[in-house]
Tab-separated table of C-alpha atoms in Angstrom:
chain	number	residue	atom	x	y	z
A	19	MET	CA	154.914	90.240	159.031
A	20	LYS	CA	152.246	90.204	161.662
A	21	SER	CA	149.830	92.172	159.519
A	22	LEU	CA	150.392	89.736	156.642
A	23	ALA	CA	149.504	86.768	158.885
A	24	GLU	CA	146.421	88.544	160.198
A	25	ASN	CA	145.257	89.287	156.633
A	26	ARG	CA	145.900	85.665	155.588
A	27	TYR	CA	143.503	84.329	158.276
A	28	SER	CA	140.976	87.173	158.289
A	29	LEU	CA	139.869	86.620	154.660
A	30	PRO	CA	138.786	82.965	155.150
A	31	ALA	CA	137.070	83.986	158.374
A	32	LEU	CA	135.055	86.612	156.549
A	33	VAL	CA	134.074	84.046	153.894
A	34	LEU	CA	132.898	81.621	156.599
A	35	VAL	CA	130.876	84.363	158.303
A	36	ALA	CA	129.205	85.220	155.004
A	37	LEU	CA	128.361	81.569	154.297
A	38	PHE	CA	126.867	81.046	157.772
A	39	THR	CA	124.831	84.225	157.327
A	40	LEU	CA	123.461	83.053	153.964
A	41	TYR	CA	122.696	79.589	155.390
A	42	GLY	CA	120.855	81.185	158.291
A	43	VAL	CA	118.731	83.312	155.962
A	44	ALA	CA	117.957	80.297	153.759
A	45	SER	CA	117.015	78.203	156.791
A	46	ALA	CA	114.738	80.926	158.077
A	47	GLY	CA	112.987	81.145	154.698
A	48	ARG	CA	112.639	77.392	154.200
A	49	PRO	CA	109.130	75.970	154.780
A	50	ASP	CA	108.699	73.761	157.796
A	51	ALA	CA	109.386	70.183	156.665
A	52	THR	CA	106.603	68.964	158.904
A	53	VAL	CA	104.007	71.044	157.032
A	54	ARG	CA	102.245	68.991	154.346
A	55	PRO	CA	102.562	70.632	150.898
A	56	PRO	CA	99.295	72.028	149.555
A	57	GLY	CA	97.211	69.992	147.131
A	58	PRO	CA	96.069	71.073	143.661
A	59	GLU	CA	94.288	74.420	143.578
A	60	ARG	CA	90.860	74.705	141.952
A	61	VAL	CA	90.759	77.629	139.531
A	62	PRO	CA	88.075	78.728	137.046
A	63	VAL	CA	88.505	77.459	133.497
A	64	ALA	CA	89.872	80.322	131.379
A	65	GLU	CA	89.628	78.835	127.880
A	66	VAL	CA	87.658	75.970	126.324
A	67	THR	CA	87.553	74.577	122.782
A	68	THR	CA	84.913	72.105	121.622
A	69	VAL	CA	84.259	70.425	118.277
A	70	CYS	CA	80.898	69.411	116.795
A	71	PRO	CA	81.875	66.640	114.347
A	72	ALA	CA	79.249	66.976	111.560
A	73	PRO	CA	76.887	69.858	112.322
A	74	GLY	CA	75.402	70.252	108.834
A	75	ALA	CA	71.557	70.405	108.937
A	76	ALA	CA	71.690	69.829	112.701
A	77	GLY	CA	70.405	72.128	115.410
A	78	VAL	CA	73.342	73.277	117.537
A	79	GLY	CA	72.964	74.704	121.033
A	80	VAL	CA	75.719	76.756	122.719
A	81	ILE	CA	75.544	78.140	126.249
A	82	THR	CA	77.735	79.330	129.105
A	83	PRO	CA	75.905	79.424	132.461
A	84	VAL	CA	76.083	82.555	134.569
A	85	GLY	CA	78.826	82.505	137.189
A	86	GLY	CA	82.121	82.910	135.341
A	87	GLN	CA	84.634	85.544	136.404
A	88	GLY	CA	85.201	88.603	134.248
A	89	THR	CA	84.259	89.185	130.631
A	90	GLY	CA	84.988	86.960	127.676
A	91	THR	CA	83.852	85.838	124.233
A	92	THR	CA	82.683	82.658	122.524
A	93	THR	CA	83.431	82.246	118.821
A	94	LEU	CA	81.751	79.681	116.558
A	95	VAL	CA	83.702	78.829	113.406
A	96	THR	CA	82.966	76.246	110.703
A	97	GLY	CA	85.691	76.032	108.090
A	98	ASP	CA	86.656	79.632	107.224
A	99	ARG	CA	83.245	81.018	108.236
A	100	THR	CA	82.431	82.588	111.613
A	101	LEU	CA	78.824	81.778	112.522
A	102	ALA	CA	78.581	83.897	115.658
A	103	THR	CA	80.477	85.695	118.411
A	104	LEU	CA	78.812	85.582	121.826
A	105	ASP	CA	79.531	87.587	124.983
A	106	ALA	CA	76.457	87.090	127.207
A	107	PRO	CA	76.545	84.171	129.681
A	108	GLY	CA	73.222	82.563	130.534
A	109	THR	CA	71.828	83.088	127.017
A	110	LEU	CA	71.288	80.079	124.747
A	111	TRP	CA	72.426	80.381	121.128
A	112	HIS	CA	70.604	77.796	119.033
A	113	GLU	CA	70.564	77.649	115.232
A	114	GLU	CA	70.530	75.095	112.444
A	115	VAL	CA	73.937	74.936	110.808
A	116	PRO	CA	73.834	74.879	106.983
A	117	ALA	CA	74.004	71.465	105.315
A	118	GLY	CA	77.465	70.341	104.268
A	119	SER	CA	79.258	72.487	106.844
A	120	PRO	CA	82.628	71.226	108.124
A	121	PRO	CA	83.127	70.591	111.851
A	122	LEU	CA	82.061	73.449	114.113
A	123	VAL	CA	84.857	74.644	116.398
A	124	THR	CA	83.656	76.677	119.386
A	125	THR	CA	86.263	78.572	121.421
A	126	ALA	CA	85.406	80.418	124.630
A	127	THR	CA	87.677	82.611	126.748
A	128	GLY	CA	87.483	84.408	130.080
A	129	GLY	CA	84.086	84.532	131.752
A	130	MET	CA	82.466	82.780	128.761
A	131	ALA	CA	84.652	79.683	129.176
A	132	ALA	CA	83.617	78.374	132.611
A	133	GLY	CA	80.810	75.897	132.022
A	134	LEU	CA	80.672	76.198	128.215
A	135	GLU	CA	78.500	73.476	126.725
A	136	VAL	CA	77.762	72.686	123.074
A	137	ALA	CA	75.564	69.946	121.581
A	138	GLN	CA	74.089	69.066	118.201
A	139	THR	CA	70.901	67.148	117.307
A	140	ARG	CA	69.653	66.154	113.873
A	141	ARG	CA	66.524	64.347	112.776
A	142	GLU	CA	67.247	61.816	110.060
A	143	THR	CA	64.311	60.982	107.774
A	144	SER	CA	65.767	59.995	104.412
A	145	GLY	CA	68.294	57.800	102.662
A	146	GLY	CA	67.584	54.785	104.833
A	147	GLN	CA	68.635	56.755	107.902
A	148	ARG	CA	65.805	57.399	110.276
A	149	GLY	CA	65.734	58.745	113.826
A	150	LEU	CA	67.287	61.308	116.155
A	151	ALA	CA	71.062	61.630	116.200
A	152	GLY	CA	72.537	63.781	118.966
A	153	VAL	CA	75.962	64.233	120.502
A	154	ARG	CA	77.718	66.413	123.056
A	155	CYS	CA	80.429	68.339	121.234
A	156	THR	CA	83.722	67.368	122.825
A	157	GLU	CA	87.025	69.085	123.517
A	158	PRO	CA	90.327	67.817	122.050
A	159	VAL	CA	91.864	65.260	124.421
A	160	ALA	CA	94.627	62.664	124.461
A	161	SER	CA	92.375	59.590	124.825
A	162	THR	CA	88.770	58.765	123.875
A	163	TRP	CA	86.808	55.511	124.293
A	164	LEU	CA	83.705	54.796	122.179
A	165	VAL	CA	81.588	51.652	122.712
A	166	GLY	CA	78.854	50.399	120.377
A	167	PRO	CA	78.042	48.315	117.300
A	168	GLY	CA	80.873	47.286	115.025
A	169	PRO	CA	81.160	47.562	111.228
A	170	ALA	CA	79.510	44.150	110.748
A	171	ALA	CA	76.289	45.542	112.308
A	172	ALA	CA	76.420	49.200	111.280
A	173	ASP	CA	78.110	51.702	109.015
A	174	VAL	CA	80.395	53.370	111.572
A	175	THR	CA	82.275	56.550	110.669
A	176	LEU	CA	84.981	57.953	112.932
A	177	HIS	CA	85.297	61.758	112.905
A	178	LEU	CA	88.669	63.199	113.964
A	179	THR	CA	89.491	66.897	114.325
A	180	ASN	CA	92.827	68.430	115.289
A	181	ALA	CA	91.848	71.916	116.469
A	182	ASP	CA	95.349	72.706	117.761
A	183	LEU	CA	98.130	74.625	116.005
A	184	ALA	CA	100.514	71.646	115.800
A	185	PRO	CA	100.235	68.259	114.040
A	186	ALA	CA	98.781	65.314	115.943
A	187	VAL	CA	99.604	61.615	115.584
A	188	VAL	CA	96.624	59.376	116.356
A	189	GLU	CA	96.488	55.645	117.056
A	190	VAL	CA	93.111	53.883	116.646
A	191	MET	CA	92.614	50.477	118.297
A	192	VAL	CA	89.491	48.343	117.832
A	193	HIS	CA	88.568	45.797	120.521
A	194	ALA	CA	85.953	43.255	119.406
A	195	GLY	CA	84.271	40.110	120.716
A	196	GLU	CA	87.201	38.089	119.424
A	197	GLY	CA	89.836	40.440	120.819
A	198	PRO	CA	91.870	43.264	119.219
A	199	VAL	CA	91.281	43.541	115.468
A	200	PHE	CA	93.815	44.976	113.064
A	201	GLY	CA	92.948	46.094	109.550
A	202	ASP	CA	95.169	46.081	106.473
A	203	THR	CA	95.601	49.851	106.569
A	204	GLY	CA	96.856	49.986	110.157
A	205	GLY	CA	95.611	52.325	112.836
A	206	VAL	CA	98.100	55.212	112.947
A	207	LEU	CA	97.085	58.522	111.380
A	208	THR	CA	98.720	61.970	111.214
A	209	LEU	CA	96.494	65.066	111.251
A	210	ARG	CA	97.850	68.438	110.231
A	211	ALA	CA	97.160	71.475	112.401
A	212	GLY	CA	93.467	72.336	112.050
A	213	GLU	CA	92.736	69.242	109.936
A	214	SER	CA	89.514	67.199	110.153
A	215	ARG	CA	89.203	63.697	108.762
A	216	THR	CA	86.582	60.941	108.554
A	217	VAL	CA	87.555	57.271	108.656
A	218	LYS	CA	85.324	54.299	107.935
A	219	VAL	CA	85.911	51.907	110.829
A	220	ALA	CA	85.366	49.005	108.410
A	221	GLU	CA	88.659	49.976	106.777
A	222	LEU	CA	90.427	49.434	110.103
A	223	ALA	CA	88.497	46.345	111.267
A	224	PRO	CA	85.673	45.041	109.035
A	225	SER	CA	84.521	42.035	111.067
A	226	PRO	CA	83.348	43.106	114.577
A	227	LEU	CA	79.652	42.975	115.469
A	228	VAL	CA	80.376	44.991	118.624
A	229	MET	CA	83.399	47.067	119.498
A	230	ALA	CA	85.204	49.314	121.930
A	231	LEU	CA	87.111	51.913	119.933
A	232	HIS	CA	90.125	53.589	121.556
A	233	VAL	CA	91.445	56.781	119.962
A	234	ARG	CA	94.795	57.690	121.514
A	235	THR	CA	97.134	60.480	120.498
A	236	VAL	CA	100.832	59.716	120.391
A	237	SER	CA	101.411	63.464	120.149
A	238	GLY	CA	98.965	66.356	120.281
A	239	ARG	CA	95.229	66.207	121.020
A	240	VAL	CA	92.179	65.434	118.886
A	241	ALA	CA	88.419	65.565	119.235
A	242	ALA	CA	86.963	62.158	118.323
A	243	ALA	CA	83.365	61.092	117.671
A	244	ALA	CA	81.731	58.157	115.887
A	245	ARG	CA	78.400	57.955	114.060
A	246	ALA	CA	76.680	54.597	113.573
A	247	VAL	CA	74.019	53.948	110.918
A	248	MET	CA	72.448	50.604	111.775
A	249	SER	CA	71.886	48.017	109.055
A	250	ASP	CA	68.405	47.511	107.534
A	251	GLY	CA	67.194	50.995	108.499
A	252	ARG	CA	67.263	50.280	112.257
A	253	GLY	CA	68.244	53.797	113.220
A	254	VAL	CA	71.183	56.152	113.476
A	255	ASP	CA	72.986	57.942	116.317
A	256	TRP	CA	76.331	59.080	117.672
A	257	LEU	CA	78.323	57.016	120.167
A	258	PRO	CA	78.909	59.071	123.337
A	259	ALA	CA	82.403	59.177	124.776
A	260	ALA	CA	82.725	56.581	127.559
A	261	ALA	CA	84.348	57.138	130.939
A	262	PRO	CA	88.007	56.029	131.093
A	263	PRO	CA	88.733	52.412	132.108
A	264	ALA	CA	88.003	51.722	135.776
A	265	THR	CA	87.087	48.828	138.061
A	266	ARG	CA	83.745	50.497	138.916
A	267	VAL	CA	81.707	51.908	136.054
A	268	VAL	CA	78.245	53.489	136.189
A	269	VAL	CA	76.209	53.485	132.961
A	270	PRO	CA	73.378	56.033	133.423
A	271	GLY	CA	70.513	57.080	131.194
A	272	VAL	CA	69.066	53.679	130.265
A	273	PRO	CA	65.677	54.720	128.823
A	274	GLY	CA	62.446	53.072	129.891
A	275	GLY	CA	59.863	51.655	127.500
A	276	GLY	CA	59.950	48.722	125.119
A	277	GLY	CA	62.702	47.666	122.763
A	278	GLU	CA	66.112	46.094	123.136
A	279	ARG	CA	68.595	46.987	125.883
A	280	ARG	CA	72.016	45.415	125.330
A	281	LEU	CA	75.048	46.001	127.552
A	282	LEU	CA	78.554	46.016	126.030
A	283	VAL	CA	81.573	45.588	128.317
A	284	ALA	CA	85.224	45.658	127.237
A	285	SER	CA	88.240	44.451	129.194
A	286	VAL	CA	91.110	46.666	128.085
A	287	GLU	CA	94.052	44.873	129.690
A	288	GLU	CA	95.820	41.565	129.126
A	289	THR	CA	93.677	39.717	131.619
A	290	ASP	CA	90.243	38.132	131.712
A	291	THR	CA	87.832	39.662	134.186
A	292	LEU	CA	84.496	38.909	135.819
A	293	VAL	CA	82.092	41.846	135.903
A	294	GLU	CA	79.276	42.050	138.444
A	295	VAL	CA	76.186	43.788	137.064
A	296	LYS	CA	73.660	45.610	139.239
A	297	VAL	CA	70.553	47.387	137.944
A	298	LEU	CA	69.251	50.539	139.665
A	299	THR	CA	65.638	51.509	138.913
A	300	SER	CA	63.049	53.633	140.714
A	301	ASP	CA	62.220	50.582	142.848
A	302	GLY	CA	65.778	49.976	144.040
A	303	GLY	CA	68.823	47.952	143.052
A	304	TYR	CA	69.029	44.284	142.150
A	305	ALA	CA	71.178	41.741	140.348
A	306	LEU	CA	69.770	39.902	137.357
A	307	LYS	CA	68.952	36.312	138.220
A	308	GLY	CA	71.296	34.021	136.350
A	309	ARG	CA	73.147	36.998	134.843
A	310	GLU	CA	74.755	38.520	137.894
A	311	VAL	CA	78.242	38.173	136.403
A	312	VAL	CA	79.598	38.681	132.886
A	313	GLU	CA	82.874	37.032	131.883
A	314	VAL	CA	84.949	39.299	129.637
A	315	PRO	CA	88.067	37.856	127.934
A	316	ALA	CA	91.217	39.973	127.882
A	317	ARG	CA	91.046	42.934	125.476
A	318	SER	CA	87.675	41.769	124.203
A	319	VAL	CA	84.040	42.891	124.297
A	320	ALA	CA	81.235	40.854	125.901
A	321	THR	CA	77.490	41.497	125.556
A	322	LEU	CA	74.530	40.966	127.879
A	323	ASP	CA	70.865	41.232	126.884
A	324	LEU	CA	69.034	43.295	129.513
A	325	SER	CA	65.745	43.738	127.652
A	326	ALA	CA	63.775	41.544	130.049
A	327	GLY	CA	65.913	42.303	133.103
A	328	VAL	CA	65.341	46.053	133.053
A	329	GLY	CA	61.635	45.484	132.474
A	330	GLY	CA	60.993	48.644	130.511
A	331	ARG	CA	61.845	50.948	133.427
A	332	PRO	CA	64.325	53.850	133.385
A	333	ALA	CA	67.536	52.577	134.930
A	334	ALA	CA	71.272	52.814	135.435
A	335	LEU	CA	73.822	50.021	135.657
A	336	VAL	CA	76.630	49.660	138.184
A	337	LEU	CA	79.466	47.426	136.996
A	338	THR	CA	82.209	46.158	139.307
A	339	SER	CA	85.256	44.175	138.170
A	340	ASP	CA	88.777	43.175	139.175
A	341	ALA	CA	90.387	44.708	136.093
A	342	PRO	CA	89.674	48.031	134.355
A	343	ILE	CA	86.735	48.017	131.939
A	344	VAL	CA	84.816	50.403	129.692
A	345	ALA	CA	81.126	49.996	128.970
A	346	GLY	CA	78.232	51.170	126.836
A	347	LEU	CA	74.632	50.258	126.127
A	348	VAL	CA	72.555	49.949	122.952
A	349	ALA	CA	68.843	50.849	123.236
A	350	THR	CA	66.241	50.558	120.483
A	351	GLY	CA	62.889	52.310	120.287
A	352	THR	CA	59.513	50.699	119.811
A	353	GLY	CA	57.609	50.278	116.562
A	354	ALA	CA	58.250	48.638	113.222
A	355	ARG	CA	61.063	51.099	112.530
A	356	GLY	CA	62.285	51.913	116.002
A	357	ASP	CA	65.356	54.115	116.304
A	358	VAL	CA	68.621	53.284	118.071
A	359	ALA	CA	70.314	55.225	120.882
A	360	PHE	CA	73.521	54.762	122.853
A	361	THR	CA	74.658	55.553	126.366
A	362	ALA	CA	77.966	54.807	128.067
A	363	GLY	CA	79.889	54.778	131.324
A	364	ALA	CA	79.952	58.260	132.853
A	365	VAL	CA	81.423	60.229	135.753
A	366	PRO	CA	79.459	61.833	138.609
A	367	ILE	CA	78.366	65.432	138.096
A	368	ASP	CA	80.147	66.691	141.202
A	369	LEU	CA	80.777	70.130	139.630
A	370	GLY	CA	77.405	70.286	137.945
A	371	SER	CA	76.372	69.518	134.375
A	372	VAL	CA	74.858	71.319	131.389
A	373	VAL	CA	72.841	69.939	128.468
A	374	ALA	CA	72.793	72.522	125.686
A	375	ASP	CA	70.104	71.108	123.353
A	376	ASN	CA	66.679	69.936	124.540
A	377	ARG	CA	63.197	69.970	122.987
A	378	THR	CA	59.694	69.423	124.368
A	379	GLY	CA	56.176	69.975	123.129
A	380	GLY	CA	54.274	68.458	120.234
A	381	LYS	CA	55.642	65.039	119.368
A	382	ARG	CA	58.912	65.546	121.254
A	383	ASN	CA	59.765	65.226	124.932
A	384	SER	CA	62.971	65.385	126.941
A	385	ARG	CA	63.588	63.898	130.361
A	386	LEU	CA	66.425	63.445	132.823
A	387	LEU	CA	67.306	60.079	134.346
A	388	LEU	CA	69.216	60.749	137.575
A	389	THR	CA	70.850	58.032	139.685
A	390	ALA	CA	72.359	58.113	143.189
A	391	PRO	CA	74.196	54.758	143.501
A	392	ASP	CA	75.485	55.152	147.057
A	393	THR	CA	73.768	57.851	149.144
A	394	ILE	CA	70.901	60.284	148.690
A	395	GLY	CA	71.434	62.728	145.840
A	396	ARG	CA	70.106	66.283	145.669
A	397	VAL	CA	70.410	68.506	142.629
A	398	SER	CA	69.063	71.822	141.425
A	399	VAL	CA	67.642	71.862	137.880
A	400	GLN	CA	67.155	75.053	135.887
A	401	VAL	CA	65.711	75.446	132.386
A	402	LEU	CA	67.230	78.192	130.187
A	403	PRO	CA	65.086	78.754	127.071
A	404	ARG	CA	66.306	80.378	123.893
A	405	LYS	CA	63.382	82.785	124.144
A	406	GLY	CA	62.185	84.463	127.311
A	407	GLU	CA	63.417	84.554	130.885
A	408	PRO	CA	65.163	81.647	132.649
A	409	ARG	CA	62.829	79.393	134.625
A	410	GLN	CA	63.107	79.199	138.390
A	411	PRO	CA	65.361	76.307	139.529
A	412	PHE	CA	63.669	73.340	141.160
A	413	GLN	CA	65.107	70.696	143.460
A	414	VAL	CA	65.212	66.979	142.729
A	415	ASP	CA	65.918	64.405	145.443
A	416	ILE	CA	67.159	60.971	144.348
A	417	PRO	CA	66.834	58.154	146.899
A	418	ALA	CA	69.997	56.187	147.606
A	419	GLY	CA	70.512	53.248	145.273
A	420	ARG	CA	67.771	54.325	142.855
A	421	THR	CA	67.089	56.053	139.550
A	422	LYS	CA	64.608	58.917	139.241
A	423	GLN	CA	63.015	60.138	136.025
A	424	VAL	CA	62.416	63.887	135.715
A	425	LYS	CA	60.185	65.054	132.881
A	426	LEU	CA	61.315	68.448	131.621
A	427	PRO	CA	58.620	71.132	131.184
A	428	GLU	CA	57.168	72.171	127.847
A	429	VAL	CA	59.107	75.088	126.403
A	430	ASP	CA	58.531	77.071	123.246
A	431	GLY	CA	61.610	76.217	121.220
A	432	PRO	CA	64.992	74.737	122.174
A	433	PHE	CA	66.348	75.120	125.698
A	434	ALA	CA	69.325	74.275	127.875
A	435	VAL	CA	69.321	72.594	131.279
A	436	VAL	CA	71.761	73.362	134.102
A	437	LEU	CA	72.154	70.871	136.975
A	438	LEU	CA	74.020	71.717	140.179
A	439	PRO	CA	74.591	69.393	143.159
A	440	LEU	CA	73.204	70.714	146.433
A	441	PRO	CA	74.965	70.614	149.842
A	442	GLY	CA	74.920	67.174	151.401
A	443	SER	CA	74.339	65.372	148.102
A	444	GLY	CA	76.051	62.093	147.342
A	445	PRO	CA	77.459	61.321	143.872
A	446	VAL	CA	74.843	61.700	141.132
A	447	TYR	CA	75.031	60.263	137.619
A	448	GLY	CA	72.587	60.943	134.840
A	449	GLY	CA	71.473	60.998	131.244
A	450	ARG	CA	69.170	63.119	129.103
A	451	VAL	CA	66.715	61.206	126.886
A	452	MET	CA	65.106	63.013	123.946
A	453	GLU	CA	62.259	61.236	122.171
A	454	GLU	CA	60.047	61.944	119.181
A	455	ARG	CA	57.053	60.028	117.827
A	456	LEU	CA	57.494	59.389	114.128
A	457	LYS	CA	55.286	57.499	111.712
A	458	GLY	CA	56.058	53.822	112.129
A	459	GLY	CA	58.123	54.043	115.304
A	460	GLN	CA	59.841	55.912	118.096
A	461	ALA	CA	62.916	58.081	117.536
A	462	LEU	CA	65.244	58.689	120.464
A	463	THR	CA	68.707	59.802	121.461
A	464	VAL	CA	70.518	59.704	124.833
A	465	GLN	CA	73.209	62.033	126.145
A	466	PRO	CA	75.028	60.894	129.303
A	467	LEU	CA	75.554	63.835	131.648
A	468	ALA	CA	79.136	65.060	131.759
A	469	THR	CA	80.863	67.185	134.368
A	470	ALA	CA	80.615	70.874	133.542
A	471	ARG	CA	83.815	72.467	132.290
A	472	THR	CA	83.838	74.937	135.160
A	473	TRP	CA	87.008	74.344	137.170
A	474	ALA	CA	90.539	73.122	136.514
A	475	LEU	CA	92.993	71.673	139.032
A	476	VAL	CA	96.380	73.422	139.004
A	477	PRO	CA	99.284	71.699	140.811
A	478	PRO	CA	100.869	73.684	143.648
A	479	ILE	CA	104.123	75.637	143.172
A	480	THR	CA	106.903	74.355	145.392
A	481	GLU	CA	110.435	75.552	146.133
A	482	SER	CA	112.733	73.320	144.118
A	483	ALA	CA	115.936	73.689	142.136
A	484	ALA	CA	114.182	71.590	139.459
A	485	VAL	CA	112.284	74.727	138.485
A	486	VAL	CA	115.454	76.205	136.936
A	487	LEU	CA	117.819	73.240	136.688
A	488	PRO	CA	117.401	70.128	134.470
């Protein structure tokens, strides 16, 4: 009987010992609760896809700067045709894509992905369309804002491409001077995997003179771009993607020279907002007398004529508001048939920036407009020609609170430009202006500088039962 009693109590004791042992091991392996968990880790981009919306008869530049890790490839596909396969970083591919080609999808992997940049530029000279039309080819995303003239002032075509392998559901919202505008056809579209589609914005909202167009995916991702052909032959260009809504927006790349400069500001929430406007030129920053503040009704677009206020000087605009806004600017060239160009709110080029299509020499010139709104900016600029060796980088210092114009050197043929912030630099914003002298007027296009697709932020891995349990 004694042995039975001992066995009855010894088994639970062994179980308790085992549990305490396991608890001790788990406690020893648990991270110290006082240690702050690590933040997101910065890792090189391993794959990038971009879409050029209508590359037919346009010159397209594709480049990956040197500096990626490992080998990789870049593939250029339009429809069912492969235009090129690239494997050499630091070398600019630049060709004219055949007329009538469908959207150009560029996919880069491995060492060819980090910093990939693609852009297209076309000179329009016929059919009532006249001028330079350029755009940075964009990656599929969940949300895109485009700010510019509305269908009452221009023939605006929205280009949508679903480059993914699953269907995408897209919602298109048009904000106008009178508020949100809804067309008879509605604004929800479904794109099959790999499908591209063009939509006349007039079919969604025929009345706006100015607009902020929001393309949002309910599911999936799409690449969105919009092309505006101004009425009465007043030029043609693409609307650049605007920075997401924020209470502080910087609009860089306002070209100098004559012509109209008109600011467009949209309030995207259900509240009116007052927007303070500050102009930054090479002489410093100032508010426009009598136009220091713009009142923007809820979910509407307000305009402000800056033609006299900017005074023909290269500039950037700093907008500050109580509620989130998006912004863009319309610029027209000089001459009887001056062209139109658009710039928009942008982000600082903290990780560097690349412009893949530039031209100089003859009747064309390209220049950078760099702005340091807060503190001194310092960047390195390098020219990478299609032919010949890369040029030596040169340093550009931008005084605090000012805009500096940098004329790019004459190069035989197209070239790319790589900008990198230098140690100690404050935030720098910028735009690339390309200009050509045509008979009867000035042709121009503006590309706001975007952050290079070099790094991605990956959230940290933490010990949690949520990893394996719902």
